[in-house]
Coordinates of C-alpha atoms in Angstrom, one line a residue:
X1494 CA 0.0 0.0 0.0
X1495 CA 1.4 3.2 -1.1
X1496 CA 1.1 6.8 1.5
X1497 CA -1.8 8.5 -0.1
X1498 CA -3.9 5.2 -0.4
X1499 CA -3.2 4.7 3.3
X1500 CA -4.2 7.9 4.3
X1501 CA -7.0 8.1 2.1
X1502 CA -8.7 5.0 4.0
X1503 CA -7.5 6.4 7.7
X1504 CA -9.7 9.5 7.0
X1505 CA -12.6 7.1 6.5
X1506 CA -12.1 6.0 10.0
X1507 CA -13.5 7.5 13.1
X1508 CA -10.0 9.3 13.4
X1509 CA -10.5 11.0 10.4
X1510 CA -10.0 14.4 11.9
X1511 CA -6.6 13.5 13.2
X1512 CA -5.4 12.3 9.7
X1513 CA -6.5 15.1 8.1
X1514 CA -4.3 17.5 9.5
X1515 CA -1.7 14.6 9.7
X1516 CA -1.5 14.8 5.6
X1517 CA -1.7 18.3 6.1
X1518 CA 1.1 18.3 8.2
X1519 CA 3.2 15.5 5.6
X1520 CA 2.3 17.5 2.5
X1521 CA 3.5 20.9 3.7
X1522 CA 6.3 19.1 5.2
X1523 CA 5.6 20.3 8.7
X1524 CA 8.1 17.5 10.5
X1525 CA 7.7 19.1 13.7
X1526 CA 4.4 19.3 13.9
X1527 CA 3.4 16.0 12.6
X1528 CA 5.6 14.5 15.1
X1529 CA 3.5 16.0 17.8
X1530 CA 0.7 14.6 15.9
X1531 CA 1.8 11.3 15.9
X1532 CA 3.0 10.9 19.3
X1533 CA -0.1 11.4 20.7
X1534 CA -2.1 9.2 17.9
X1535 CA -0.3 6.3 19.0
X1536 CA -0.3 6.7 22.7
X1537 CA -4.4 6.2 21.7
X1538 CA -5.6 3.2 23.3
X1539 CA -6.8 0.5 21.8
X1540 CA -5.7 0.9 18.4
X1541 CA -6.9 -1.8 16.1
X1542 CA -4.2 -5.2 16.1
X1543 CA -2.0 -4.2 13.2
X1544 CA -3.0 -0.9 12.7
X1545 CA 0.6 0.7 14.3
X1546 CA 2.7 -1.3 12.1
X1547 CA 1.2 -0.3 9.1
X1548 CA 1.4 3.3 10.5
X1549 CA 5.0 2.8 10.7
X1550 CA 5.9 0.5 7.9
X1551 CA 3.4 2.2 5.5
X1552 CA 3.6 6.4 6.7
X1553 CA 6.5 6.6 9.4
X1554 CA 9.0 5.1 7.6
X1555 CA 9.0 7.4 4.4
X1556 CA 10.0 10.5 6.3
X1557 CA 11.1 8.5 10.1
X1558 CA 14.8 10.3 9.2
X1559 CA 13.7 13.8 9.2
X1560 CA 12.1 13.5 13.0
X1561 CA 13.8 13.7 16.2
X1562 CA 15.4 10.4 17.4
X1563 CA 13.8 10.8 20.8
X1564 CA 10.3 11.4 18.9
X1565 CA 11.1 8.2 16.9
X1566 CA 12.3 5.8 19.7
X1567 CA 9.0 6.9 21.5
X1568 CA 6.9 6.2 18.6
X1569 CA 8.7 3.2 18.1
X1570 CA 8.6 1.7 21.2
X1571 CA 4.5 2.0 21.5
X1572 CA 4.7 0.5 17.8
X1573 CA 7.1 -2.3 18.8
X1574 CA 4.0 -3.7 20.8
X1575 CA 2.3 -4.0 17.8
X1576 CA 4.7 -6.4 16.3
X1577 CA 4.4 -10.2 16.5
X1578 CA 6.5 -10.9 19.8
X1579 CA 8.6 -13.1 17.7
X1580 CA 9.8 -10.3 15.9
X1581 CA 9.7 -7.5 18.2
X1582 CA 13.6 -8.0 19.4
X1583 CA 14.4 -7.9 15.3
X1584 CA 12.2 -4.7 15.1
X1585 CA 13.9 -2.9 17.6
X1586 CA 17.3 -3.9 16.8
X1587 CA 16.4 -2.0 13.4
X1588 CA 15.2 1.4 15.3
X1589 CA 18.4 0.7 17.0
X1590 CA 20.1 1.6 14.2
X1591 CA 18.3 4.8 13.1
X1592 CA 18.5 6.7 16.3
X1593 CA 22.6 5.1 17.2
X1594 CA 23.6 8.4 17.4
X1595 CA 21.2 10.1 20.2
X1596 CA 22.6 9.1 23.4
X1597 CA 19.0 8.9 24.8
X1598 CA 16.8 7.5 22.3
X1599 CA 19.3 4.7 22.3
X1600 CA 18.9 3.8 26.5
X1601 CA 15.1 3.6 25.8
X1602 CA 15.4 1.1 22.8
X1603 CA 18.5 -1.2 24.1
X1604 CA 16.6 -1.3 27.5
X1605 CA 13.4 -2.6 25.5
X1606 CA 15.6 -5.4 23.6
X1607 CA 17.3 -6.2 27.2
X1608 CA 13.9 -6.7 28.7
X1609 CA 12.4 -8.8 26.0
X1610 CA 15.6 -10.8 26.1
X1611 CA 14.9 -11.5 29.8
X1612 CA 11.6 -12.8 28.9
X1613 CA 12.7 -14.6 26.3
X1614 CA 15.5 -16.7 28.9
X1615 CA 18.2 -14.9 27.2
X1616 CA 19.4 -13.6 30.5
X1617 CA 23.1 -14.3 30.2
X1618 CA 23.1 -12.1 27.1
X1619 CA 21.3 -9.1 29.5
X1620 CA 24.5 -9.0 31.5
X1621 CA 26.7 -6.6 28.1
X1622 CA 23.3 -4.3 27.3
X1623 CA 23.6 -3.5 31.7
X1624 CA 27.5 -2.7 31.3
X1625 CA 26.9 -0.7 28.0
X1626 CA 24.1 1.3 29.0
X1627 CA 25.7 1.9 32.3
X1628 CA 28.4 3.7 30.5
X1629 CA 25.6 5.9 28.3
X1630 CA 23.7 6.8 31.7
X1631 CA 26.7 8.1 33.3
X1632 CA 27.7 10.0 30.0
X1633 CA 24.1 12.3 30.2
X1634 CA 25.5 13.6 33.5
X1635 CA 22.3 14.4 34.9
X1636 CA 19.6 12.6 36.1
X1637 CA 17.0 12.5 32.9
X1638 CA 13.2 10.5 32.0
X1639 CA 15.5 7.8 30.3
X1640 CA 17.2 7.1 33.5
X1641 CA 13.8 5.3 34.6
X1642 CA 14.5 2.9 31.6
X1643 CA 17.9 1.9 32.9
X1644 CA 17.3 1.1 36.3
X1645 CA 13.9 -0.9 35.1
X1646 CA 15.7 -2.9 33.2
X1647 CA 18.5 -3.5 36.0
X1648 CA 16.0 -3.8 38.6
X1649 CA 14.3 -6.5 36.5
X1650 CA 17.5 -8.0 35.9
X1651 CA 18.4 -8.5 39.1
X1652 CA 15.6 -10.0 40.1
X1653 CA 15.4 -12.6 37.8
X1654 CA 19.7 -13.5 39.1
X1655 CA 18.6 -13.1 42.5
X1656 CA 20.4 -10.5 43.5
X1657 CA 18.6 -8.4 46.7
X1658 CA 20.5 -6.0 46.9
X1659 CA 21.3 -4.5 44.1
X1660 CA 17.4 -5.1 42.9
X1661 CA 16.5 -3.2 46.2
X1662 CA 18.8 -0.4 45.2
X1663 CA 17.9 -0.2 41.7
X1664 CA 14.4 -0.4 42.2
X1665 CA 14.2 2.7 44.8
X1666 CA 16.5 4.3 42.0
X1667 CA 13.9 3.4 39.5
X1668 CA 11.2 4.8 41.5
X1669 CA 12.8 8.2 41.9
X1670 CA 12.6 9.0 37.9
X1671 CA 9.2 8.5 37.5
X1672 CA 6.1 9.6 38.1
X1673 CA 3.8 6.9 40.2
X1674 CA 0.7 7.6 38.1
X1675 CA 2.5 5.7 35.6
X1676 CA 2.3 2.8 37.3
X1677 CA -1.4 0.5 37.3
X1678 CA -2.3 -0.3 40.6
X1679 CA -1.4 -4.1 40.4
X1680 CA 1.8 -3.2 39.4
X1681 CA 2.1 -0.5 41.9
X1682 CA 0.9 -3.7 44.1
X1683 CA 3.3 -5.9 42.8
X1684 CA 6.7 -3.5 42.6
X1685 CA 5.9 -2.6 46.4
X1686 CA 6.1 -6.3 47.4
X1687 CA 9.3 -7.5 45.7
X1688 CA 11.0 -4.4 46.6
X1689 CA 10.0 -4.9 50.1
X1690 CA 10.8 -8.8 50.3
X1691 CA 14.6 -7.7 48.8
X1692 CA 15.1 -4.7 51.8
X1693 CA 14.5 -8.3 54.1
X1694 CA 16.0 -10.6 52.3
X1695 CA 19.4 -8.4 51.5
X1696 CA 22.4 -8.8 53.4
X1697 CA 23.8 -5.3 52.8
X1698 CA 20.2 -3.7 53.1
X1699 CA 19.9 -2.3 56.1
X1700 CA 18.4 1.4 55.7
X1701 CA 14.4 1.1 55.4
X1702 CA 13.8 5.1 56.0
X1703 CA 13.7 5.6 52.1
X1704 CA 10.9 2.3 51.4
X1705 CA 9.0 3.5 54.4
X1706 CA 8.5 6.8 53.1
X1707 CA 7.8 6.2 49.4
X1708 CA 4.3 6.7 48.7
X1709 CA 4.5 3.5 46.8
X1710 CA 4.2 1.5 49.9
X1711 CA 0.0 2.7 50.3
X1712 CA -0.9 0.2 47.4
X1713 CA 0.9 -2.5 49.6
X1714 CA -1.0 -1.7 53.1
X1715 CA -3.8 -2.8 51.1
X1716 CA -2.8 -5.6 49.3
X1717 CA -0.1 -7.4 52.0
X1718 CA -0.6 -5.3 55.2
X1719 CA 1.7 -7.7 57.3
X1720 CA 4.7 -7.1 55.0
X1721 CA 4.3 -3.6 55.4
X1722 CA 4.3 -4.4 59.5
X1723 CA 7.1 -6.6 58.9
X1724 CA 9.2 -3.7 57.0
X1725 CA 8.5 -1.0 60.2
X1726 CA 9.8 -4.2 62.6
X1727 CA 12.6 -4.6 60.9
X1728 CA 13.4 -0.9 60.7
X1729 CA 13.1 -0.6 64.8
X1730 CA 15.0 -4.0 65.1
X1731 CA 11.5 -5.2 67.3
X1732 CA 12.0 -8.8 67.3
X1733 CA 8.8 -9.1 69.8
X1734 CA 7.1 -8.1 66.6
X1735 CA 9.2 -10.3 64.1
X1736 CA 7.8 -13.2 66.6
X1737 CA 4.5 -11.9 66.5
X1738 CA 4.3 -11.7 62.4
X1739 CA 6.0 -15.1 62.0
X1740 CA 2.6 -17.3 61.5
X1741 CA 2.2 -14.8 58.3
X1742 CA 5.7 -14.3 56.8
X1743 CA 6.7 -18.1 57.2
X1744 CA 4.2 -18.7 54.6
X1745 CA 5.9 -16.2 52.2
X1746 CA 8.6 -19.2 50.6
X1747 CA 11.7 -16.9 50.4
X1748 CA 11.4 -15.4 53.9
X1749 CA 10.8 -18.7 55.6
X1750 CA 13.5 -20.7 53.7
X1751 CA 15.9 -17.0 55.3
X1752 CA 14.3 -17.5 58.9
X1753 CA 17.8 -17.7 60.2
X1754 CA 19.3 -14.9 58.4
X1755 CA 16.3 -12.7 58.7
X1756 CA 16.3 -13.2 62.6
X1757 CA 19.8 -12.2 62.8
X1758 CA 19.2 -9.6 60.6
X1759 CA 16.4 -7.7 62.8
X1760 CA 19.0 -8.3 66.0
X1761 CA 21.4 -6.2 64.1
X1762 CA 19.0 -3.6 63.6
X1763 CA 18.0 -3.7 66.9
X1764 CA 21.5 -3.5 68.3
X1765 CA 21.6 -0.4 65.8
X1766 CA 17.9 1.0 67.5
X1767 CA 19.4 0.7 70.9
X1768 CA 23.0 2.4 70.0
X1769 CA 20.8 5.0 68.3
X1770 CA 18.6 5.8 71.3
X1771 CA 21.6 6.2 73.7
X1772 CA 22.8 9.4 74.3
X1773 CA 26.6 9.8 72.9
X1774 CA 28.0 10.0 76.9
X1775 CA 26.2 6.6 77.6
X1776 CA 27.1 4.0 75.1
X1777 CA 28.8 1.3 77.5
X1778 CA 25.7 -1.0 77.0
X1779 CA 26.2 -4.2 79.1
X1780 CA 25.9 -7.5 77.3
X1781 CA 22.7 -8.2 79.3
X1782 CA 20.7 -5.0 78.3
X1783 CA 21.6 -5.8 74.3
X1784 CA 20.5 -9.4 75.6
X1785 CA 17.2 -8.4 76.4
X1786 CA 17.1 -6.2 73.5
X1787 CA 17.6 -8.1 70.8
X1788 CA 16.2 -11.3 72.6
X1789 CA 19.6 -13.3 72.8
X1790 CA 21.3 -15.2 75.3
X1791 CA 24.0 -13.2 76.5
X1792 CA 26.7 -15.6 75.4
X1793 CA 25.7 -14.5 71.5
X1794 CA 26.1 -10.8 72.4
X1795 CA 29.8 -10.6 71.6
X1796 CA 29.5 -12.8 68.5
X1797 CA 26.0 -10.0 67.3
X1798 CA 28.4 -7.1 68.2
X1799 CA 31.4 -8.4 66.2
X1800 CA 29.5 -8.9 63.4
X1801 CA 27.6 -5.7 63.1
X1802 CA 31.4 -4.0 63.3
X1803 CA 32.4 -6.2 60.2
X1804 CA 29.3 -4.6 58.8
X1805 CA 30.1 -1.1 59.3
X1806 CA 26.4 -0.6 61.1
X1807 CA 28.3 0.7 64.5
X1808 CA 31.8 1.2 65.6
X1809 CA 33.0 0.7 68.9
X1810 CA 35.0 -1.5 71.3
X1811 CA 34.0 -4.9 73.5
X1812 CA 35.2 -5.2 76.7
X1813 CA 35.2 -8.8 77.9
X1814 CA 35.9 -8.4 81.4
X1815 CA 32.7 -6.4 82.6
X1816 CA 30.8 -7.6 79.6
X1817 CA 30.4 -4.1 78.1
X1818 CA 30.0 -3.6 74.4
X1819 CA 31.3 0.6 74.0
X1820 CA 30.0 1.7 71.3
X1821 CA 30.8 5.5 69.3
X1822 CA 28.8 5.9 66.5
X1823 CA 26.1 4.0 64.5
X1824 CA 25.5 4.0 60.2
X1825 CA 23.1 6.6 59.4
X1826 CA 20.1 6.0 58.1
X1827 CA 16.9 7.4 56.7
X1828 CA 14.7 8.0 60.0
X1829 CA 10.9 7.5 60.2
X1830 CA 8.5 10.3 62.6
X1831 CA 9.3 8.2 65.7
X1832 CA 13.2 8.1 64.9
X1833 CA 13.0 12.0 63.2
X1834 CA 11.1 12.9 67.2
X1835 CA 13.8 11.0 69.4
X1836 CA 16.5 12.9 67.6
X1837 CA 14.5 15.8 68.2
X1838 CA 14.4 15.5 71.6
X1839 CA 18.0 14.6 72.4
X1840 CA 18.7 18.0 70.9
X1841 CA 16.9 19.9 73.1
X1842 CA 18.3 17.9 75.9
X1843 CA 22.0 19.0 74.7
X1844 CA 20.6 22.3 74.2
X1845 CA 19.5 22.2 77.9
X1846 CA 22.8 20.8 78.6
X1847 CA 25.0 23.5 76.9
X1848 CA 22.8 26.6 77.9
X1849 CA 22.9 25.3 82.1
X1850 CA 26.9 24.9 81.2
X1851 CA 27.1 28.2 79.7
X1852 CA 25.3 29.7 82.8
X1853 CA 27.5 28.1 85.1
X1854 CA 30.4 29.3 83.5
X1855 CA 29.2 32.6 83.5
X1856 CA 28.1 32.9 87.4
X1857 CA 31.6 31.9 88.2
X1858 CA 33.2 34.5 85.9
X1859 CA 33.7 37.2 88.7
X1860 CA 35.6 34.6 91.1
X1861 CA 38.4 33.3 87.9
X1862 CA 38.9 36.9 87.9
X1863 CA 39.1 37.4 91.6
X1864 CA 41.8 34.4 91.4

């Protein structure tokens, strides 16, 4: 089919309108404009099976080199699921080529082709697209829409490998270049429970403050409530709480094939909690107060304490004799209202502190100069 019998039978549709000015637009060769046109045509929905890759093969195609690349990668990306899935990796790869140069356009289509290979169980090949598109994000400098495409495509990556924590860190990074609306509700639903199941299951994950305060996690308070019980537990290291929750997340497979790992875990975060809530001039915890804080015999205090130094959570010293763990600082973290108002509070307390210290020092100015 050649362009004008094409449009001729669009402007017999119920688009006509639309086409109309759209051979307007191609006559008077209007590129810009008809670009505009076309990107909002095709975001339409639904659009008749086949209908966008006669657009493209039949219209698009004749002039596809005299419209921006970033126009034509979003054109063809809505196109591409159009195409027969069996070809839609073959379709790209072709865009691919027309838009090489245009740093941007190119992170939205090789991100496409990486996520159809994951579906496809070509996973291994995923690993090269990651690495090169790394390398293209990094080169745009700042953060930018495309950036979302990345980090989906890494997120999803890591998922499928396994890998909590870098899915955990990719996703929240994924999160933060898009708009939420975006998202359906299911998959709102869905992206909230993986990415809450990798902040427990990750070894390295040990900040929740950024999860718990995503707006994202509302869809999952409906869906999974417990989960989103389980996240704040883990957050204030409550392990009365992890014991509580246990009849609902030892049916969740992953968690309860981690039990051990995730109970450890939460004692870590509690020995982080308690180091937090001490003021800095009363950090010689003795074993038996982390003991009843983290709900641990006191013989497994040193070994808890030990490893949350490896980890870089606190820093501090253990002293064996008296069974003291001293402890100097703790990892910062992202801090939820009831973390945000304990801080607040110990400010005012040193505030106190310094203001009765100042006073002092000034009622017993006249005798240092009497002396």
């Amino acid at each position: 089919m050649n362009i004008p019998t094409f449009l001729s039978a669009q402007k017999g549709g119920d688009k006509s309108q639309e086409w109309i000015v759209m051979e307007d637009f191609y006559n008077r060769k209007l590129w810009h404009q008809l670009t505009l046109e076309l990107v909002n045509y095709v975001k339409i929905k639904p659009q008749a099976p086949g209908h966008l890759s006669e657009l493209y093969n039949t219209f698009l195609s004749d002039f596809d080199h005299r419209i921006s690349s970033l126009a034509l990668s979003t054109i063809g990306l809505i196109v591409a699921e159009d195409v027969a899935v069996a070809q839609r990796i073959a379709f790209l790869e072709a865009l691919l080529k027309k838009v090489d140069k245009h740093p941007e356009a190119k992170i939205k289509i090789m991100a496409k082709i990486g996520s159809l290979k994951i579906d496809h169980g070509q996973v291994e090949e995923v690993e090269e697209v990651i690495k090169t598109l790394e390398g293209l994000v990094d080169s745009l400098g700042e953060v930018t829409p495309v950036h979302g495409c990345f980090y989906e495509l890494s997120a999803k990556y890591y998922k499928v490998k396994g890998d909590y924590n870098s899915f955990y860190r990719d996703s929240l990074r994924y999160l933060g270049c898009i708009d939420l609306d975006e998202l359906t509700p299911k998959h709102q639903q869905e992206h909230a429970f993986h990415i809450g199941l990798s902040a427990l299951l990750g070894d390295k994950v040990y900040n929740f403050g950024e999860l718990l305060a995503h707006p994202l996690l509302e869809a999952l308070r409906v869906a999974c409530p417990w989960i989103v019980e389980l996240l704040l537990a883990f957050n204030r290291g409550d392990m009365n709480k992890l014991e509580q929750l246990q009849p609902q997340w030892s049916q969740q497979p992953d968690l309860a094939r981690n039990e051990v790992a995730l109970k450890q875990k939460c004692a870590l975060l509690g020995l982080m909690e308690l180091t937090f809530n001490k003021a800095s001039s009363s950090r010689s915890i003795p074993f038996t107060e982390v003991a009843a804080a983290v709900k641990l015999p006191v013989d497994e205090v040193e070994l808890l304490v030990m490893k949350a130094i490896s980890l870089n959570l606190v820093r501090g010293s253990i002293d064996e004799v008296d069974k003291v763990v001293n402890l100097v600082w703790v990892q910062p973290r992202v801090l939820d209202l009831t973390q945000i108002a304990e801080m607040n509070k110990r400010i005012k307390e040193w505030a106190e502190s310094v203001e009765k210290t100042v006073k002092d020092v000034e009622g017993q100015i006249p005798e240092l100069l009497c002396a």
